[in-house]
XYZ file of N, CA and C in Angstrom:
693
model
N 81.373 43.580 187.205
C 80.856 44.817 186.595
C 81.997 45.726 186.139
N 83.074 45.767 186.934
C 84.209 46.605 186.545
C 84.852 46.109 185.261
N 84.930 44.749 185.125
C 85.503 44.184 183.891
C 84.619 44.495 182.695
N 83.279 44.430 182.904
C 82.358 44.762 181.813
C 82.500 46.216 181.403
N 82.655 47.113 182.408
C 82.831 48.535 182.096
C 84.135 48.766 181.342
N 85.209 48.066 181.757
C 86.499 48.218 181.083
C 86.430 47.742 179.639
N 85.728 46.629 179.411
C 85.594 46.121 178.041
C 84.796 47.075 177.169
N 83.785 47.720 177.756
C 82.997 48.676 176.976
C 83.835 49.908 176.626
N 84.665 50.350 177.563
C 85.542 51.500 177.295
C 86.531 51.161 176.185
N 87.108 49.939 176.245
C 88.057 49.526 175.198
C 87.371 49.440 173.841
N 86.145 48.912 173.823
C 85.415 48.826 172.558
C 85.103 50.211 172.003
N 84.741 51.134 172.892
C 84.474 52.515 172.467
C 85.736 53.162 171.899
N 86.898 52.911 172.546
C 88.153 53.459 172.042
C 88.515 52.889 170.678
N 88.288 51.584 170.490
C 88.574 50.979 169.187
C 87.670 51.545 168.100
N 86.413 51.784 168.435
C 85.505 52.381 167.457
C 85.967 53.782 167.066
N 86.409 54.566 168.047
C 86.892 55.916 167.740
C 88.146 55.872 166.876
N 89.057 54.936 167.152
C 90.255 54.802 166.337
C 89.918 54.390 164.912
N 88.946 53.458 164.789
C 88.533 53.053 163.445
C 87.916 54.199 162.665
N 87.116 55.034 163.319
C 86.523 56.186 162.637
C 87.578 57.204 162.240
N 88.582 57.396 163.115
C 89.654 58.332 162.760
C 90.465 57.827 161.567
N 90.720 56.525 161.497
C 91.435 55.971 160.356
C 90.630 56.132 159.071
N 89.312 55.878 159.157
C 88.470 56.069 157.978
C 88.456 57.531 157.541
N 88.430 58.432 158.511
C 88.440 59.857 158.179
C 89.720 60.250 157.459
N 90.854 59.752 157.962
C 92.123 60.049 157.280
C 92.175 59.431 155.896
N 91.643 58.217 155.749
C 91.655 57.558 154.434
C 90.825 58.337 153.424
N 89.653 58.782 153.844
C 88.827 59.562 152.925
C 89.434 60.933 152.655
N 90.174 61.473 153.627
C 90.889 62.719 153.367
C 91.971 62.548 152.316
N 92.710 61.431 152.386
C 93.718 61.139 151.359
C 93.057 60.953 150.003
N 91.883 60.307 149.989
C 91.154 60.122 148.737
C 90.755 61.462 148.131
N 90.276 62.370 148.953
C 89.930 63.703 148.459
C 91.164 64.461 147.981
N 92.302 64.258 148.642
C 93.543 64.910 148.217
C 93.971 64.436 146.830
N 93.907 63.131 146.592
C 94.223 62.617 145.259
C 93.234 63.134 144.215
N 91.985 63.301 144.626
C 91.004 63.873 143.707
C 91.351 65.298 143.314
N 91.832 66.085 144.275
C 92.260 67.453 143.965
C 93.426 67.450 142.988
N 94.376 66.514 143.175
C 95.505 66.414 142.244
C 95.027 66.084 140.835
N 94.073 65.157 140.724
C 93.542 64.813 139.401
C 92.816 65.993 138.768
N 92.073 66.746 139.583
C 91.384 67.929 139.056
C 92.381 68.942 138.517
N 93.451 69.197 139.281
C 94.479 70.142 138.817
C 95.160 69.645 137.545
N 95.433 68.338 137.489
C 96.049 67.781 136.283
C 95.114 67.909 135.082
N 93.814 67.701 135.297
C 92.861 67.870 134.206
C 92.770 69.299 133.722
N 92.798 70.249 134.643
C 92.754 71.657 134.244
C 94.011 72.063 133.471
N 95.173 71.582 133.950
C 96.415 71.874 133.223
C 96.383 71.243 131.837
N 95.849 70.026 131.747
C 95.746 69.374 130.446
C 94.808 70.082 129.487
N 93.737 70.664 130.004
C 92.826 71.420 129.143
C 93.469 72.706 128.633
N 94.399 73.247 129.402
C 95.100 74.456 128.950
C 96.179 74.107 127.937
N 96.961 73.065 128.242
C 98.044 72.630 127.346
C 97.641 71.297 126.721
N 96.763 71.362 125.731
C 96.229 70.137 125.141
C 97.276 69.363 124.350
N 98.201 70.056 123.711
C 99.240 69.365 122.967
C 100.133 68.538 123.878
N 100.535 69.121 124.991
C 101.345 68.395 125.969
C 100.564 67.226 126.559
N 99.265 67.432 126.809
C 98.433 66.347 127.339
C 98.305 65.213 126.335
N 98.225 65.550 125.033
C 98.146 64.507 124.015
C 99.406 63.659 123.999
N 100.570 64.294 123.991
C 101.828 63.541 123.997
C 101.985 62.725 125.280
N 101.597 63.308 126.408
C 101.696 62.585 127.672
C 100.808 61.347 127.673
N 99.577 61.504 127.192
C 98.668 60.361 127.142
C 99.168 59.286 126.186
N 99.774 59.689 125.083
C 100.313 58.706 124.144
C 101.483 57.948 124.761
N 102.368 58.652 125.467
C 103.487 57.973 126.126
C 102.981 57.014 127.206
N 101.984 57.444 127.975
C 101.423 56.560 128.987
C 100.781 55.335 128.348
N 100.043 55.555 127.281
C 99.390 54.449 126.583
C 100.430 53.482 126.020
N 101.501 54.028 125.449
C 102.549 53.175 124.907
C 103.235 52.344 125.974
N 103.566 52.966 127.099
C 104.216 52.229 128.176
C 103.284 51.174 128.769
N 101.989 51.486 128.860
C 101.041 50.492 129.357
C 100.967 49.280 128.439
N 100.935 49.527 127.134
C 100.924 48.407 126.186
C 102.212 47.600 126.272
N 103.335 48.286 126.367
C 104.619 47.595 126.404
C 104.759 46.746 127.670
N 104.476 47.347 128.814
C 104.590 46.606 130.074
C 103.556 45.482 130.131
N 102.323 45.762 129.673
C 101.311 44.715 129.651
C 101.681 43.565 128.731
N 102.281 43.876 127.588
C 102.723 42.817 126.690
C 103.825 41.973 127.298
N 104.782 42.603 127.984
C 105.861 41.852 128.628
C 105.321 40.953 129.748
N 104.388 41.482 130.537
C 103.789 40.670 131.600
C 102.990 39.513 131.014
N 102.239 39.788 129.933
C 101.486 38.715 129.284
C 102.388 37.655 128.683
N 103.510 38.078 128.126
C 104.467 37.113 127.579
C 105.080 36.258 128.686
N 105.391 36.869 129.812
C 105.931 36.113 130.935
C 104.922 35.102 131.464
N 103.663 35.512 131.561
C 102.626 34.580 132.006
C 102.408 33.461 131.003
N 102.516 33.773 129.705
C 102.366 32.730 128.688
C 103.493 31.705 128.775
N 104.716 32.182 129.032
C 105.847 31.256 129.169
C 105.677 30.378 130.406
N 105.174 30.949 131.491
C 104.976 30.168 132.703
C 103.888 29.110 132.532
N 102.882 29.408 131.709
C 101.788 28.450 131.464
C 101.873 27.907 130.042
N 103.066 27.523 129.624
C 103.269 27.082 128.241
C 102.632 25.728 127.950
N 102.246 24.991 128.973
C 101.606 23.697 128.746
C 100.099 23.807 128.559
N 99.557 25.004 128.641
C 98.114 25.184 128.483
C 97.740 25.191 127.005
N 96.424 25.099 126.753
C 95.946 25.069 125.368
C 95.965 26.431 124.698
N 96.058 27.498 125.478
C 96.009 28.859 124.936
C 97.399 29.520 124.939
N 98.437 28.705 124.880
C 99.782 29.247 124.947
C 100.093 30.146 123.759
N 99.854 29.657 122.541
C 100.210 30.433 121.351
C 99.332 31.667 121.203
N 98.051 31.566 121.608
C 97.180 32.741 121.561
C 97.677 33.826 122.512
N 98.099 33.426 123.717
C 98.631 34.400 124.674
C 99.927 35.016 124.169
N 100.760 34.215 123.492
C 102.011 34.742 122.950
C 101.736 35.751 121.839
N 100.763 35.462 120.976
C 100.430 36.375 119.873
C 99.885 37.695 120.406
N 98.979 37.623 121.398
C 98.412 38.846 121.985
C 99.499 39.670 122.671
N 100.390 39.008 123.391
C 101.478 39.727 124.056
C 102.414 40.367 123.040
N 102.707 39.647 121.940
C 103.584 40.213 120.918
C 102.948 41.432 120.247
N 101.626 41.384 120.014
C 100.933 42.533 119.419
C 100.977 43.735 120.358
N 100.773 43.497 121.651
C 100.839 44.599 122.615
C 102.235 45.206 122.686
N 103.256 44.352 122.662
C 104.624 44.856 122.710
C 104.934 45.676 121.460
N 104.527 45.164 120.305
C 104.792 45.882 119.054
C 104.046 47.212 119.015
N 102.767 47.217 119.452
C 101.994 48.458 119.456
C 102.584 49.472 120.424
N 103.009 49.019 121.595
C 103.633 49.935 122.542
C 104.938 50.504 122.021
N 105.732 49.672 121.351
C 106.996 50.162 120.798
C 106.751 51.196 119.701
N 105.751 50.946 118.849
C 105.449 51.888 117.762
C 104.944 53.219 118.325
N 104.085 53.175 119.339
C 103.548 54.409 119.921
C 104.658 55.218 120.591
N 105.543 54.528 121.311
C 106.650 55.251 121.938
C 107.636 55.787 120.903
N 107.758 55.101 119.776
C 108.685 55.537 118.732
C 108.129 56.710 117.941
N 106.836 56.663 117.616
C 106.187 57.709 116.805
C 104.910 58.177 117.496
N 105.002 58.970 118.545
C 103.784 59.375 119.261
C 102.873 60.279 118.439
N 103.439 61.139 117.576
C 102.594 62.040 116.776
C 101.763 61.253 115.766
N 102.410 60.341 115.028
C 101.673 59.530 114.058
C 100.653 58.630 114.746
N 101.001 58.108 115.917
C 100.052 57.283 116.664
C 98.858 58.098 117.119
N 99.091 59.356 117.508
C 97.979 60.223 117.899
C 97.060 60.493 116.716
N 97.633 60.665 115.539
C 96.802 60.865 114.348
C 95.947 59.631 114.056
N 96.537 58.452 114.180
C 95.785 57.226 113.923
C 94.671 57.034 114.952
N 94.971 57.269 116.215
C 93.953 57.120 117.248
C 92.850 58.168 117.110
N 93.220 59.365 116.681
C 92.206 60.398 116.462
C 91.273 60.014 115.324
N 91.824 59.481 114.252
C 90.992 58.995 113.154
C 90.058 57.879 113.618
N 90.598 56.957 114.409
C 89.789 55.850 114.920
C 88.663 56.362 115.822
N 88.981 57.323 116.700
C 87.960 57.876 117.585
C 86.886 58.620 116.803
N 87.291 59.370 115.767
C 86.319 60.090 114.953
C 85.382 59.124 114.236
N 85.922 58.038 113.707
C 85.074 57.038 113.042
C 84.125 56.365 114.025
N 84.608 56.140 115.243
C 83.719 55.572 116.259
C 82.574 56.523 116.595
N 82.884 57.796 116.774
C 81.839 58.786 117.043
C 80.835 58.844 115.891
N 81.357 58.833 114.674
C 80.491 58.971 113.503
C 79.576 57.763 113.339
N 80.146 56.567 113.372
C 79.330 55.361 113.200
C 78.364 55.159 114.372
N 78.843 55.440 115.590
C 77.945 55.314 116.736
C 76.793 56.297 116.664
N 77.064 57.522 116.230
C 75.990 58.499 116.081
C 74.992 58.119 115.010
N 75.483 57.580 113.898
C 74.582 57.156 112.822
C 73.679 56.027 113.296
N 74.244 55.050 113.992
C 73.432 53.932 114.493
C 72.424 54.407 115.527
N 72.802 55.353 116.370
C 71.850 55.885 117.343
C 70.704 56.623 116.655
N 71.037 57.415 115.648
C 69.979 58.114 114.905
C 69.046 57.133 114.224
N 69.618 56.120 113.575
C 68.780 55.135 112.894
C 67.915 54.368 113.879
N 68.496 53.982 115.010
C 67.718 53.272 116.013
C 66.607 54.128 116.607
N 66.896 55.405 116.845
C 65.871 56.295 117.401
C 64.723 56.499 116.415
N 65.034 56.634 115.122
C 63.986 56.854 114.126
C 63.172 55.594 113.865
N 63.793 54.439 114.002
C 63.074 53.189 113.736
C 62.254 52.758 114.939
N 62.860 52.777 116.121
C 62.178 52.267 117.317
C 61.173 53.274 117.855
N 61.581 54.535 117.987
C 60.734 55.598 118.552
C 60.202 55.202 119.933
N 61.142 54.887 120.819
C 60.767 54.462 122.158
C 60.535 55.623 123.092
N 60.612 55.305 124.406
C 60.339 56.335 125.414
C 61.438 57.393 125.452
N 62.674 56.979 125.157
C 63.809 57.908 125.167
C 64.163 58.350 123.751
N 63.147 58.629 122.970
C 63.369 58.965 121.556
C 64.188 60.251 121.406
N 63.790 61.296 122.121
C 64.484 62.580 121.979
C 65.915 62.515 122.499
N 66.110 61.831 123.630
C 67.454 61.715 124.196
C 68.377 60.937 123.256
N 67.884 59.835 122.719
C 68.695 59.045 121.786
C 68.969 59.828 120.513
N 67.990 60.602 120.070
C 68.183 61.410 118.866
C 69.254 62.479 119.079
N 69.215 63.123 120.236
C 70.217 64.149 120.531
C 71.603 63.528 120.657
N 71.703 62.376 121.317
C 72.991 61.702 121.450
C 73.553 61.291 120.091
N 72.696 60.775 119.230
C 73.154 60.399 117.900
C 73.610 61.589 117.084
N 72.854 62.677 117.142
C 73.246 63.880 116.404
C 74.547 64.463 116.947
N 74.724 64.431 118.256
C 75.967 64.939 118.844
C 77.153 64.073 118.436
N 76.985 62.750 118.403
C 78.065 61.863 117.974
C 78.456 62.093 116.530
N 77.455 62.264 115.653
C 77.738 62.526 114.236
C 78.449 63.870 114.074
N 77.965 64.885 114.781
C 78.592 66.207 114.694
C 80.032 66.183 115.194
N 80.275 65.491 116.311
C 81.629 65.417 116.851
C 82.559 64.673 115.902
N 82.078 63.565 115.328
C 82.899 62.830 114.377
C 83.225 63.637 113.140
N 82.241 64.371 112.624
C 82.477 65.192 111.426
C 83.474 66.310 111.724
N 83.336 66.956 112.898
C 84.259 68.041 113.240
C 85.692 67.545 113.399
N 85.862 66.376 114.009
C 87.211 65.837 114.182
C 87.808 65.456 112.834
N 87.004 64.821 111.977
C 87.511 64.441 110.655
C 87.767 65.669 109.784
N 86.994 66.720 109.969
C 87.144 67.917 109.149
C 88.491 68.588 109.383
N 88.965 68.562 110.640
C 90.243 69.203 110.977
C 91.399 68.217 111.049
N 91.184 66.965 110.666
C 92.248 65.973 110.756
C 93.266 66.219 109.647
N 94.582 66.039 109.850
C 95.241 65.520 111.058
C 95.585 66.573 112.107
N 95.247 67.849 111.843
C 95.558 68.878 112.836
C 94.811 68.682 114.143
N 93.621 68.071 114.065
C 92.835 67.851 115.279
C 93.480 66.840 116.218
N 94.419 66.029 115.688
C 95.067 65.022 116.537
C 95.952 65.659 117.597
N 96.274 66.926 117.461
C 97.136 67.592 118.437
C 96.403 67.950 119.723
N 95.064 67.990 119.690
C 94.338 68.400 120.887
C 93.166 67.509 121.242
N 92.699 66.640 120.337
C 91.507 65.840 120.624
C 91.777 64.843 121.747
N 92.831 64.036 121.604
C 93.121 63.018 122.612
C 93.485 63.672 123.944
N 94.275 64.747 123.897
C 94.619 65.439 125.127
C 93.401 66.025 125.828
N 92.446 66.533 125.045
C 91.224 67.078 125.640
C 90.404 65.998 126.313
N 90.213 64.858 125.625
C 89.464 63.755 126.228
C 90.161 63.213 127.465
N 91.478 63.084 127.399
C 92.244 62.595 128.543
C 92.134 63.560 129.727
N 92.212 64.855 129.466
C 92.108 65.851 130.540
C 90.710 65.889 131.136
N 89.693 65.753 130.298
C 88.327 65.725 130.820
C 88.091 64.497 131.689
N 88.669 63.365 131.286
C 88.541 62.162 132.109
C 89.200 62.364 133.469
N 90.393 62.953 133.485
C 91.053 63.248 134.754
C 90.230 64.212 135.603
N 89.664 65.218 134.960
C 88.895 66.223 135.689
C 87.662 65.618 136.356
N 86.893 64.843 135.602
C 85.664 64.271 136.161
C 85.973 63.186 137.195
N 87.026 62.397 136.963
C 87.414 61.413 137.974
C 87.862 62.098 139.260
N 88.615 63.191 139.125
C 89.037 63.920 140.312
C 87.867 64.530 141.075
N 86.917 65.088 140.351
C 85.742 65.655 141.024
C 84.934 64.581 141.752
N 84.817 63.414 141.158
C 84.089 62.333 141.824
C 84.814 61.870 143.078
N 86.160 61.804 143.025
C 86.919 61.425 144.213
C 86.803 62.478 145.315
N 86.847 63.744 144.944
C 86.698 64.813 145.938
C 85.311 64.759 146.582
N 84.285 64.578 145.767
C 82.927 64.498 146.310
C 82.772 63.278 147.225
N 83.362 62.148 146.824
C 83.271 60.946 147.660
C 84.005 61.132 148.977
N 85.221 61.679 148.931
C 85.987 61.859 150.155
C 85.349 62.838 151.118
N 84.919 64.003 150.608
C 84.304 65.000 151.483
C 82.956 64.522 152.022
N 82.165 63.853 151.184
C 80.880 63.333 151.651
C 81.047 62.276 152.726
N 82.021 61.381 152.541
C 82.252 60.345 153.553
C 82.759 60.952 154.860
N 83.646 61.948 154.776
C 84.123 62.611 155.993
C 82.981 63.315 156.719
N 82.063 63.910 155.979
C 80.921 64.581 156.608
C 80.015 63.576 157.304
N 79.792 62.426 156.655
C 78.947 61.395 157.276
C 79.596 60.853 158.540
N 80.915 60.611 158.490
C 81.608 60.141 159.688
C 81.561 61.182 160.812
N 81.648 62.472 160.449
C 81.529 63.514 161.455
C 80.162 63.531 162.108
N 79.102 63.320 161.319
C 77.755 63.266 161.880
C 77.577 62.057 162.786
N 78.136 60.912 162.385
C 78.044 59.722 163.228
C 78.789 59.930 164.537
N 79.963 60.587 164.474
C 80.735 60.857 165.685
C 79.986 61.809 166.615
N 79.295 62.803 166.031
C 78.527 63.729 166.869
C 77.355 63.034 167.536
N 76.726 62.092 166.801
C 75.580 61.392 167.381
C 75.992 60.471 168.515
N 77.143 59.824 168.359
C 77.588 58.884 169.387
C 78.505 59.502 170.417
N 78.803 60.806 170.272
C 79.743 61.435 171.203
C 79.157 61.620 172.584
N 77.822 61.774 172.695
C 77.218 62.006 173.994
C 77.067 60.776 174.839
N 77.193 59.587 174.241
C 77.051 58.356 174.987
C 78.398 57.963 175.536
N 78.675 58.346 176.716
C 79.963 58.060 177.340
C 79.996 56.657 177.888
N 81.069 56.309 178.594
C 81.183 54.981 179.180
C 80.166 54.768 180.290
N 79.880 53.504 180.547
C 78.884 53.151 181.547
C 79.438 53.447 182.928
N 78.689 54.144 183.807
C 79.209 54.488 185.132
C 79.362 53.264 186.010
N 80.250 53.352 186.971
C 80.463 52.261 187.898
C 79.246 52.101 188.803
N 78.955 50.850 189.147
C 77.788 50.641 190.014
C 77.963 51.285 191.378
N 79.200 51.396 191.842
C 79.416 51.949 193.172
C 79.379 53.448 193.226
N 79.393 54.132 192.064
C 79.446 55.587 192.055
C 78.104 56.146 191.607
N 77.974 56.352 190.266
C 76.726 56.938 189.767
C 75.589 55.945 189.839
N 75.903 54.672 189.507
C 74.854 53.661 189.539
C 74.340 53.463 190.942
N 75.281 53.462 191.956
C 74.848 53.300 193.335
C 73.982 54.451 193.798
N 74.321 55.656 193.386
C 73.513 56.819 193.758
C 72.125 56.725 193.162
N 72.051 56.261 191.939
C 70.752 56.123 191.291
C 69.897 55.080 191.976
N 70.534 53.942 192.344
C 69.761 52.903 193.033
C 69.289 53.382 194.406
N 70.133 54.133 195.119
C 69.739 54.658 196.433
C 68.545 55.604 196.318
N 68.596 56.481 195.316
C 67.478 57.408 195.124
C 66.204 56.661 194.788
N 66.317 55.599 193.985
C 65.126 54.825 193.627
C 64.552 54.122 194.853
N 65.443 53.579 195.708
C 64.953 52.920 196.914
C 64.249 53.908 197.841
N 64.825 55.106 197.999
C 64.190 56.119 198.856
C 62.831 56.524 198.324
N 62.724 56.667 197.017
C 61.425 57.027 196.434
C 60.406 55.929 196.677
N 60.830 54.656 196.591
C 59.910 53.541 196.826
C 59.470 53.497 198.281
N 60.399 53.719 199.212
C 60.033 53.721 200.634
C 59.070 54.850 200.960
N 59.315 56.046 200.388
C 58.409 57.166 200.621
C 57.016 56.857 200.102
N 56.971 56.187 198.907
C 55.665 55.850 198.338
C 54.917 54.851 199.232
N 55.653 53.861 199.789
C 55.003 52.867 200.650
C 54.496 53.510 201.941
N 55.316 54.454 202.506
C 54.873 55.136 203.721
C 53.625 55.980 203.467
N 53.590 56.646 202.333
C 52.406 57.466 202.043
C 51.182 56.586 201.840
N 51.337 55.396 201.258
C 50.201 54.505 201.075
C 49.695 53.953 202.397
N 50.629 53.685 203.336
C 50.207 53.185 204.656
C 49.507 54.273 205.463
């Protein structure tokens, strides 16, 4: 019985350590979320700086990804897709080099591309909503109209809009990702706290010779008293 009690105490201690580690992990997750939120807010204030920063990050990602893809293609040069992998890696390297070399012109090109995507996507949504007229007719109609309006506004101010459009989208993405991380971390910590409170009252199992023995003695006395009263 003593060995069983010791094993239960050790298991309880391991569970508490695991919960504390999870709590710290979710706290770190919430901390990173706060950093992303602050970065998003700073980017919304300084949209030009956010645009250049996002372009440099995008360029370095393309460049590093192209180099890694080229290395993998060389390692698997006996495969049937060797030349295709080499071409894709070369395109990524060239695109990354061009973006890092001319970030302003690259921002203008990407802004034009994004505006055309908004415009064409909005037109297709409007056409689909008017033709199908399904259950989400109004929602699809509003989304299509918003896409067309956003595309027209970006194209109307282009190329001047390239100085803040990409930075604004990048900052909003950071902001919403940070808020989701903060909500996830704080919510998980709260749930772990509730679980700890629920299981905190269940202490280790008492020794049979101490509390358990006292309980058994009291039960035996109650049984003897009951038998005497019946006799």
